[in-house]
CSV table of C-alpha atoms in Angstrom, one decimal:
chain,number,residue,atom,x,y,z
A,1,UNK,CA,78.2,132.9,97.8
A,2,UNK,CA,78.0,136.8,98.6
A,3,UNK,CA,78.6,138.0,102.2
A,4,UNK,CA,77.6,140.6,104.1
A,5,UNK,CA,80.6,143.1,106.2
A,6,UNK,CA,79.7,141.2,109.5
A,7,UNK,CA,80.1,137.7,107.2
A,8,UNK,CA,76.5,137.2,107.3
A,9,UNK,CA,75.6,135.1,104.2
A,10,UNK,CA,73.3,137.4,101.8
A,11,UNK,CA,72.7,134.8,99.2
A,12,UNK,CA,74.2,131.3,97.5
A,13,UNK,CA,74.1,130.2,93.8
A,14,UNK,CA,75.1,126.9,92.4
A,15,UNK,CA,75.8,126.8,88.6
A,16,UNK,CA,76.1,124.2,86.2
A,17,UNK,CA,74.8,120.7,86.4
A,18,UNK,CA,75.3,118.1,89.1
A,19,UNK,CA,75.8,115.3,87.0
A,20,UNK,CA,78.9,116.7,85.5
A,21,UNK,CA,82.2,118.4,86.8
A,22,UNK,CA,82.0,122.0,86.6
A,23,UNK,CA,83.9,124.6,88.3
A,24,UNK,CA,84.4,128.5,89.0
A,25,UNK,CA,88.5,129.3,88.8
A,26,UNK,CA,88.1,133.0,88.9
A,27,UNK,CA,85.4,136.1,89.3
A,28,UNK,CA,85.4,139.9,88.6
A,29,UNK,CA,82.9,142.0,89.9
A,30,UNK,CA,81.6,144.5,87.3
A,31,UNK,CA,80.9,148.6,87.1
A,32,UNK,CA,77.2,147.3,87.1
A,33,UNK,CA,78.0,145.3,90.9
A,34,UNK,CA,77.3,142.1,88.5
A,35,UNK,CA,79.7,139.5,88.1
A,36,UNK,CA,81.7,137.4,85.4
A,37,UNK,CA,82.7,133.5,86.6
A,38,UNK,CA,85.1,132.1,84.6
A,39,UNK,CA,85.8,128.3,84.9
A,40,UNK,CA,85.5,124.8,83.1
A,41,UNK,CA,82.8,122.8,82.7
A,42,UNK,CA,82.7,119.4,81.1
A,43,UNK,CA,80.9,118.5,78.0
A,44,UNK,CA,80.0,114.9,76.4
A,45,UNK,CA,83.3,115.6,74.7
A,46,UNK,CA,85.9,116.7,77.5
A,47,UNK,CA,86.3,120.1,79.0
A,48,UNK,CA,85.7,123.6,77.6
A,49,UNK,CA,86.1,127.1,79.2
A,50,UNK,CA,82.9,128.8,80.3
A,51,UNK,CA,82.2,132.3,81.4
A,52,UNK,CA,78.6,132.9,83.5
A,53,UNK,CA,77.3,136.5,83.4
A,54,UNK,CA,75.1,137.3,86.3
A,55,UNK,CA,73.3,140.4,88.1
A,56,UNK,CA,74.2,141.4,91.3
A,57,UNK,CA,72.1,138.6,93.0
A,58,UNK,CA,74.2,136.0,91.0
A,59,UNK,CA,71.4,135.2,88.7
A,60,UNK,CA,72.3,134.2,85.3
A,61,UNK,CA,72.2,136.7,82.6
A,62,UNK,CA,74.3,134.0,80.3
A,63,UNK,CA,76.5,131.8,79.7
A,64,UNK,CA,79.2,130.9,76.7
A,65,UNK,CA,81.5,128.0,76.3
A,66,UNK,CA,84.3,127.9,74.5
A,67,UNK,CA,86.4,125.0,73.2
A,68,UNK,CA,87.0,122.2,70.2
A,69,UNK,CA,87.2,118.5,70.1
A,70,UNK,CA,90.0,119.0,72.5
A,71,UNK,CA,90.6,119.4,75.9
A,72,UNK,CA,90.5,123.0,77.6
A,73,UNK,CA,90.5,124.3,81.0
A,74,UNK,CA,90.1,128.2,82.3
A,75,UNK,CA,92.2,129.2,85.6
A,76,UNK,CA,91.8,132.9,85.3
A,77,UNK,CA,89.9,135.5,83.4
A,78,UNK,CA,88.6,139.7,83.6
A,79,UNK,CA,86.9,141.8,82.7
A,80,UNK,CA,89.1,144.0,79.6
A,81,UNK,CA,89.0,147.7,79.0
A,82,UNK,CA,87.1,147.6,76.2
A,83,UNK,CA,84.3,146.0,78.4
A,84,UNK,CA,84.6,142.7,77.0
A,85,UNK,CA,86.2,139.7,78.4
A,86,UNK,CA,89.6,137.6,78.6
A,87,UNK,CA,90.0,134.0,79.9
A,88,UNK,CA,93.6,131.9,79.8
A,89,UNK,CA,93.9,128.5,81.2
A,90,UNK,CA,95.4,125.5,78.9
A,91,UNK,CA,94.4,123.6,75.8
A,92,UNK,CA,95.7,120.0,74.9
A,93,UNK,CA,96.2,119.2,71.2
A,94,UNK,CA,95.8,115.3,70.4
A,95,UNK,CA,96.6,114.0,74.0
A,96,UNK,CA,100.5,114.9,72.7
A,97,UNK,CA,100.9,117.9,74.2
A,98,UNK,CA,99.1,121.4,76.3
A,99,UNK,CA,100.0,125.0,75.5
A,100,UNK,CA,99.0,128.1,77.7
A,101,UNK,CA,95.7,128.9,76.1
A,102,UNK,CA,93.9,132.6,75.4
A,103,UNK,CA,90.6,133.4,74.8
A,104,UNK,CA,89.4,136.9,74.4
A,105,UNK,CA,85.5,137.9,74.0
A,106,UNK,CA,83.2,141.0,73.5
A,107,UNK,CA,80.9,142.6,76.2
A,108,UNK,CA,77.9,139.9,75.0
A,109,UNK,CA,81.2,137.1,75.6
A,110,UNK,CA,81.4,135.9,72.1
A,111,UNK,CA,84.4,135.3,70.7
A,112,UNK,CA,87.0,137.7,69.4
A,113,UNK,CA,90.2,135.3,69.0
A,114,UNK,CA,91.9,132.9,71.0
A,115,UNK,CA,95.5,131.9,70.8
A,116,UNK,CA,98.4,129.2,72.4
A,117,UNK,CA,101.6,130.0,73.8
A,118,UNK,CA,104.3,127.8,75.0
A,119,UNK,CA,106.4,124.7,73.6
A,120,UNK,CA,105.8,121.6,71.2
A,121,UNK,CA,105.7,119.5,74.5
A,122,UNK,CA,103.4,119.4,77.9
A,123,UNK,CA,103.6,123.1,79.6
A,124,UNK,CA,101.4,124.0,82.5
A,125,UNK,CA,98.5,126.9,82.3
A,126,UNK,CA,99.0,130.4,81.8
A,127,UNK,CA,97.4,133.5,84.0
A,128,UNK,CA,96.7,136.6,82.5
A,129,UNK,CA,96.7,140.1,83.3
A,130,UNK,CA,95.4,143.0,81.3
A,131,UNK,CA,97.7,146.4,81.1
A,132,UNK,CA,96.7,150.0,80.7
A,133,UNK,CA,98.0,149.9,76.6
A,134,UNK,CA,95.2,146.9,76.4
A,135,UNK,CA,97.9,144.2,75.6
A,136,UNK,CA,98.6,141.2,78.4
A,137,UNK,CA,101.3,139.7,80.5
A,138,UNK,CA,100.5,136.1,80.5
A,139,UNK,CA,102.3,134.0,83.6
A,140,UNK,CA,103.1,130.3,83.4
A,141,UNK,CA,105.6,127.8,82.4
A,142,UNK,CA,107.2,126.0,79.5
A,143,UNK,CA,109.7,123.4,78.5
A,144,UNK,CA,112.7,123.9,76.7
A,145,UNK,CA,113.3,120.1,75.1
A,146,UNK,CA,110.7,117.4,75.3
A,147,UNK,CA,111.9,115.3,78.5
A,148,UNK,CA,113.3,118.8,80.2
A,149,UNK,CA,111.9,120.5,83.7
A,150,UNK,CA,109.0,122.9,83.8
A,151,UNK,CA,110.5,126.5,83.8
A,152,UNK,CA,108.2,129.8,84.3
A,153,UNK,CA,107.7,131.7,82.0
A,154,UNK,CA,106.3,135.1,80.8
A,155,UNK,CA,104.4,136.2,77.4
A,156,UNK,CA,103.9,140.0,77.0
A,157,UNK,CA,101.3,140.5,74.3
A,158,UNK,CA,99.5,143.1,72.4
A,159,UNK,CA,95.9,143.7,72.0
A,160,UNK,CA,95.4,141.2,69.9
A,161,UNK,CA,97.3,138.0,71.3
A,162,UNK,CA,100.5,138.4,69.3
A,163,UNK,CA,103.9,138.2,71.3
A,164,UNK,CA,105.8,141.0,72.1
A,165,UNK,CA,108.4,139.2,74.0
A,166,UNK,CA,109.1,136.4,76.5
A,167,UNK,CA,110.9,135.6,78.8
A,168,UNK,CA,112.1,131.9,80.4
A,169,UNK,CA,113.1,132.0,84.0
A,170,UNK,CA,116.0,129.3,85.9
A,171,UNK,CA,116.6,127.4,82.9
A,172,UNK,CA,118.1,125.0,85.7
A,173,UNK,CA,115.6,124.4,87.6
A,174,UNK,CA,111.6,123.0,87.7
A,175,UNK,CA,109.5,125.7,88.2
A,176,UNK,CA,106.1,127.4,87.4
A,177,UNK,CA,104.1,130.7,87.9
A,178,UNK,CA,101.1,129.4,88.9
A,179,UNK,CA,98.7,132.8,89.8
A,180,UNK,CA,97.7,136.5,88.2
A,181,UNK,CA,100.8,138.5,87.8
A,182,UNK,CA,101.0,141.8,89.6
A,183,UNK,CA,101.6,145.0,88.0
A,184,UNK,CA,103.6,147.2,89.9
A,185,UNK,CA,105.4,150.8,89.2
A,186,UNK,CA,109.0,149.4,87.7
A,187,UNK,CA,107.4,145.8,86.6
A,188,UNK,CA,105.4,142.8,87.4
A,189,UNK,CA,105.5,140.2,90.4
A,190,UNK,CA,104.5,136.6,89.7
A,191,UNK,CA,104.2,133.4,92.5
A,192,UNK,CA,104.3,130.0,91.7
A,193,UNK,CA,106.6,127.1,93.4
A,194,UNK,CA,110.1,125.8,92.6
A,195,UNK,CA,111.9,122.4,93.5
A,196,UNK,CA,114.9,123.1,96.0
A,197,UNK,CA,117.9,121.1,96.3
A,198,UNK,CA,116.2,118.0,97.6
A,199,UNK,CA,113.2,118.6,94.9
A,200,UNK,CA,110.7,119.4,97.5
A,201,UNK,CA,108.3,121.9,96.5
A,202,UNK,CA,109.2,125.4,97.2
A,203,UNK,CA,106.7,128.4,97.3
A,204,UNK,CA,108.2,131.1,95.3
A,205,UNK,CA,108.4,135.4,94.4
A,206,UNK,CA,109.9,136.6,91.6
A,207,UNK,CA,110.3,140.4,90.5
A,208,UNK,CA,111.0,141.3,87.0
A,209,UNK,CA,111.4,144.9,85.1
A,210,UNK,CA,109.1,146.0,82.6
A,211,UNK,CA,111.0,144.1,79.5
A,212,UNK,CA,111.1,141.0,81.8
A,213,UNK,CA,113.8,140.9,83.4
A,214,UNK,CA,114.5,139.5,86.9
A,215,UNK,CA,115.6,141.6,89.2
A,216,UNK,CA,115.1,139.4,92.2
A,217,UNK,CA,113.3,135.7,93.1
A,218,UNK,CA,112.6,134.6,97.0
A,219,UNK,CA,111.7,131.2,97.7
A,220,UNK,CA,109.9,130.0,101.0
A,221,UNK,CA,109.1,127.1,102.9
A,222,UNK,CA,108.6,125.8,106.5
A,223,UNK,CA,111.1,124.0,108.6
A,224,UNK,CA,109.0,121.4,109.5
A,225,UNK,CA,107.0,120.8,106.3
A,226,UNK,CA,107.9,119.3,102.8
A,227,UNK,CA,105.9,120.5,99.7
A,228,UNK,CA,105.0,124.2,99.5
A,229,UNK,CA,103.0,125.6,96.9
A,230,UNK,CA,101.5,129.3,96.4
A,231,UNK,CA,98.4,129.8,94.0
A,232,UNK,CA,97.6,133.6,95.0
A,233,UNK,CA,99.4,136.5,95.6
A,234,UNK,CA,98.4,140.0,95.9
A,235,UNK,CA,99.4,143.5,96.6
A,236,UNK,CA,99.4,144.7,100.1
A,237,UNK,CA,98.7,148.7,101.3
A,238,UNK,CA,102.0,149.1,102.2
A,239,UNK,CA,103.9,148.0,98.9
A,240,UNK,CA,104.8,144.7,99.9
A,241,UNK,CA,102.9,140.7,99.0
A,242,UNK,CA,100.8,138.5,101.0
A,243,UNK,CA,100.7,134.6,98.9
A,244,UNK,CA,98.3,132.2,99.8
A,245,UNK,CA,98.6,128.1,99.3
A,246,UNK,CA,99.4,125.0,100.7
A,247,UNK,CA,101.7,123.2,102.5
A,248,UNK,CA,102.2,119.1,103.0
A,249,UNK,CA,103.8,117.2,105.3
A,250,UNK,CA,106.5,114.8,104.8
A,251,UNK,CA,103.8,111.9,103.8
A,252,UNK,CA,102.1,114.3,101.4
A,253,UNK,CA,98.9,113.0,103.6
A,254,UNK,CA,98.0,115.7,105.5
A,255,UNK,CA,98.0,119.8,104.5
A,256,UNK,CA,97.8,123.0,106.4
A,257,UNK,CA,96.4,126.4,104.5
A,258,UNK,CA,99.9,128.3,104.3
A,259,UNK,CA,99.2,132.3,104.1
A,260,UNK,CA,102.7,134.3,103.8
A,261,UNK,CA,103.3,137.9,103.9
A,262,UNK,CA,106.6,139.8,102.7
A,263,UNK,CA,107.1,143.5,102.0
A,264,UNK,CA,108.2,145.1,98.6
A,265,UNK,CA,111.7,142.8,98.5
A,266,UNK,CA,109.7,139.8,99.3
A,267,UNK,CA,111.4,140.2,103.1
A,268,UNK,CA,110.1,138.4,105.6
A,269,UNK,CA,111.5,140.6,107.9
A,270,UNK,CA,112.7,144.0,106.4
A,271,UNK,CA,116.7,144.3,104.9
A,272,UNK,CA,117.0,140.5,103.3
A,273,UNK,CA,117.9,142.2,100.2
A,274,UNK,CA,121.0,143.4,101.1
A,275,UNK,CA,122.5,140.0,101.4
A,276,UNK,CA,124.2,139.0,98.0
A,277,UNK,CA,122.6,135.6,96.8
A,278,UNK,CA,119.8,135.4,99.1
A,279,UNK,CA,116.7,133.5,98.0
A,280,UNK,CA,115.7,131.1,100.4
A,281,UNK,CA,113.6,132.0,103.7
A,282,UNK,CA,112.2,129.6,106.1
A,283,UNK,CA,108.6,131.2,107.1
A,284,UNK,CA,107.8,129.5,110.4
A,285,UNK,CA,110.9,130.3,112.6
A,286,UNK,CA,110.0,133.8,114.0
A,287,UNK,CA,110.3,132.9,117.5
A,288,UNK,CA,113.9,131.6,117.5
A,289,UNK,CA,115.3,135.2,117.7
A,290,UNK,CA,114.9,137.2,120.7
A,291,UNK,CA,117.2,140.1,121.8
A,292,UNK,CA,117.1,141.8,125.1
A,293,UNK,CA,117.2,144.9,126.4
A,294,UNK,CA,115.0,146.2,123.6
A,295,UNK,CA,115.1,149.2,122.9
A,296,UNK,CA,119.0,148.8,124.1
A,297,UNK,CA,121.8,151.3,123.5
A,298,UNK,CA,125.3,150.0,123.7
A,299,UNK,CA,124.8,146.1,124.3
A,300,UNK,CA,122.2,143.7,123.7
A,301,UNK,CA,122.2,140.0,124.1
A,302,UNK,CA,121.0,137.7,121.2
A,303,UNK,CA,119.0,134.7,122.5
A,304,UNK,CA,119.2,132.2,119.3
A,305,UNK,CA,116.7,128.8,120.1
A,306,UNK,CA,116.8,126.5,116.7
A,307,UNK,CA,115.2,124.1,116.8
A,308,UNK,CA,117.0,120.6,117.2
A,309,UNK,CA,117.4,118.8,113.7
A,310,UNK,CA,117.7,121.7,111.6
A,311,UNK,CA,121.1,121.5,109.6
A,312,UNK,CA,123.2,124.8,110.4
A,313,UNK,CA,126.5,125.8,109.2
A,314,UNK,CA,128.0,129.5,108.3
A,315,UNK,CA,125.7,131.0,110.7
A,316,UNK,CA,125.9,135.0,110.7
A,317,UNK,CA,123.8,137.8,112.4
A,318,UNK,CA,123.6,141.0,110.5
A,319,UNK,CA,121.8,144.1,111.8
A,320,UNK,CA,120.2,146.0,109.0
A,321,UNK,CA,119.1,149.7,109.4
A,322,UNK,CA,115.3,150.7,109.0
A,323,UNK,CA,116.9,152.5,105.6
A,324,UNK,CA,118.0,149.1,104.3
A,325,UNK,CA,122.0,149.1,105.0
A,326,UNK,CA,123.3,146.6,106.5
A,327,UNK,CA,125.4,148.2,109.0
A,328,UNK,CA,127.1,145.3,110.8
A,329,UNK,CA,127.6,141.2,109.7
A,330,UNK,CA,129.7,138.8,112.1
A,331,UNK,CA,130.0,134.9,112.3
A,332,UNK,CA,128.0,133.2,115.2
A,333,UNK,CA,128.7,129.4,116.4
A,334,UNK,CA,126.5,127.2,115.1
A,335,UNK,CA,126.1,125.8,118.2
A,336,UNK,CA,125.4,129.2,119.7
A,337,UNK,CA,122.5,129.9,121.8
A,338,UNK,CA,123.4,133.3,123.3
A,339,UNK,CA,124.8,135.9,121.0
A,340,UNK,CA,126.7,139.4,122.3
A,341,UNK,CA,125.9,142.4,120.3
A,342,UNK,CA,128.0,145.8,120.4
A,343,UNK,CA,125.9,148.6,119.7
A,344,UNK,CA,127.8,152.2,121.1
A,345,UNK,CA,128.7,153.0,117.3
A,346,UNK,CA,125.3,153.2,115.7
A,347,UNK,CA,123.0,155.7,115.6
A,348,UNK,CA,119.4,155.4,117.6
A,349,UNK,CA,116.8,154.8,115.9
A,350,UNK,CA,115.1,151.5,114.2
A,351,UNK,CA,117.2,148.4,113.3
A,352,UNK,CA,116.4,144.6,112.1
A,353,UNK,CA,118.7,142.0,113.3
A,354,UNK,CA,118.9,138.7,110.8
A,355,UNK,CA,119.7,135.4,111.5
A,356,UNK,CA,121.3,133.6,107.9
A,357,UNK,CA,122.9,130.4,107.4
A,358,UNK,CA,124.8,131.5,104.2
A,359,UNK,CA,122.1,131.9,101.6
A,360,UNK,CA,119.2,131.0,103.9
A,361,UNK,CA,117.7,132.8,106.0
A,362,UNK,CA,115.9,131.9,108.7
A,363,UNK,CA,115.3,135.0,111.2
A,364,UNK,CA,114.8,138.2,112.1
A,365,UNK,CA,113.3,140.6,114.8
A,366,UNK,CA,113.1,144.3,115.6
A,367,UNK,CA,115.7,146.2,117.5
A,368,UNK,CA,115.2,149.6,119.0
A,369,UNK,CA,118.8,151.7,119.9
A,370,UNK,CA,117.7,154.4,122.2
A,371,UNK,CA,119.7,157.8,122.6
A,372,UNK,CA,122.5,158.0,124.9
């Protein structure tokens, strides 16, 4: 469905056949304001990837499958440098096991090669990026032994599909990438989900270097909500994320669309990465700090309003300066609702205060000091 600026509808296609499950995973709009659909579509025999070529009016121009007796399913594609195409997803071999899957295709979208990544056991799908050299990252996640956890996972690979390196990420811990990785100036930026201690679902950020690797994960959930899964993430206009998914409640019955934005050290609120260890955030508690007089100069008060059931132990406030030091750290009562802060020894200027309960944090707000 293409939309006009004012979200007027311009036109709608439908593609595929009604009789059978077929879907559209991913789309790139092309130099000629046409667009390439990739997606699965179900055959007499089981699934194949399919890419749909159309015009600018979402007409059909062609369409290619691609596939074997087995099982395979497309969850991302592009459009490549060379002008030709590239589709991952995953591919089950015998009903035994799935790899991470690759297909790569001229301009015309037949096929160049295709390759599998991954383990001898069930991994989840890959998501692919093309990079300016014209070789890939490829995000997803792998097991280690047969009966192991789900752990993400990275692939860099050239040209061609073959492996530069990989990398395997908390070999602890069930995890998976599980959207297009983000190429940024010192690396790459991938969101999936996590289990946490109770193994609820987690949404999660993780940062890596150029040679893959990690220079920093954040995980996020709600307070109030169980499972949490992100399955976008992009690049916002002032160098941090915004991730897009779901969140359940504690029946798994119902679900709320769950939309998260973070800056370039996947803060909530500027200066978390200053805290040694911290990776968890809880995303829906923004109101439970409020500090007064602001802008203030040499006192302010701390209001603190947790809500009531939320466990809380080794609660500190911190205030972080707008240059990311953290400037001053003290204990607070966890049964604190009013909190004193001395200011007279700081500078004016911007600050964010933080609320943490050892290596969670849970909030923050702006904090103006004024000039004497």
């Amino acid at each position: 469905m293409r939309y006009a600026l004012n979200g007027d509808t311009m036109w709608s296609r439908g593609y595929g056949s009604i009789a059978a499950f077929d879907n559209v995973n991913c789309l790139d709009l092309l130099p000629d304001s046409g667009f390439a659909l990739f997606g699965t579509v179900y055959t007499n025999v089981g699934y194949d990837m399919r890419l749909i070529r159309t015009d600018a009016n979402g007409d059909t121009l062609w369409t290619r499958r691609y596939g074997g007796p087995e099982d395979q399913q497309c969850l991302s594609g592009q459009r490549t440098l060379d002008g030709g195409y590239v589709l991952s997803g995953f591919k089950y071999f015998n009903n035994d096991h799935v790899n991470m899957y690759v297909v790569k295709t001229d301009s015309a979208g037949h096929q160049q090669w295709h390759q599998w990544y991954g383990s001898a056991w069930i991994d989840n799908a890959g998501f692919i990026l093309q990079l300016p050299d014209s070789g890939y990252l490829l995000a997803g996640a792998r097991r280690e032994l047969e009966l192991d956890f789900l752990h993400p996972c990275l692939y860099r690979l050239d040209k061609t599909g073959a492996v530069i390196w990989n990398e395997t990420y908390d070999p602890d811990e069930w995890g998976v990438f599980f959207a297009i990785p983000i190429r940024t100036q010192d690396g790459y930026t991938m969101s999936g989900g996590r289990y946490d201690d109770n193994t609820n679902v987690i949404g999660m950020l993780m940062h890596v270097d150029a040679s893959g690797t990690k220079r920093w994960e954040r995980t996020y959930h709600t307070n109030t909500q169980v499972d949490h899964y992100f399955y976008d993430v992009k690049r916002t206009l002032d160098g941090g994320y915004i991730m897009a998914g779901t969140a359940f409640d504690s029946l798994l019955v119902s679900q709320d669309a769950w939309l998260v934005k973070v800056d370039s050290f996947g803060c909530l609120v500027p200066g978390c990465q200053v805290f040694d260890g911290l990776e968890e955030q809880v995303t829906d508690l923004g109101d439970v700090l409020e500090v007064y007089p602001n802008p203030a100069r040499d006192q302010a008060t701390v209001h603190i309003a947790l809500p009531q059931g939320l466990e809380r132990k080794n609660l500190r406030l911190a205030l972080v300066s707008a240059e990311g030091n953290l400037v001053h750290e003290e204990a607070v009562p966890a049964t604190a609702t009013m909190h004193s802060l001395e200011l007279s020894r700081y500078p004016a200027g911007l600050y964010f205060v933080h609320l943490r309960d050892g290596a969670r944090w849970l909030a923050g707000t702006k904090l103006v000091l004024s000039s004497p």
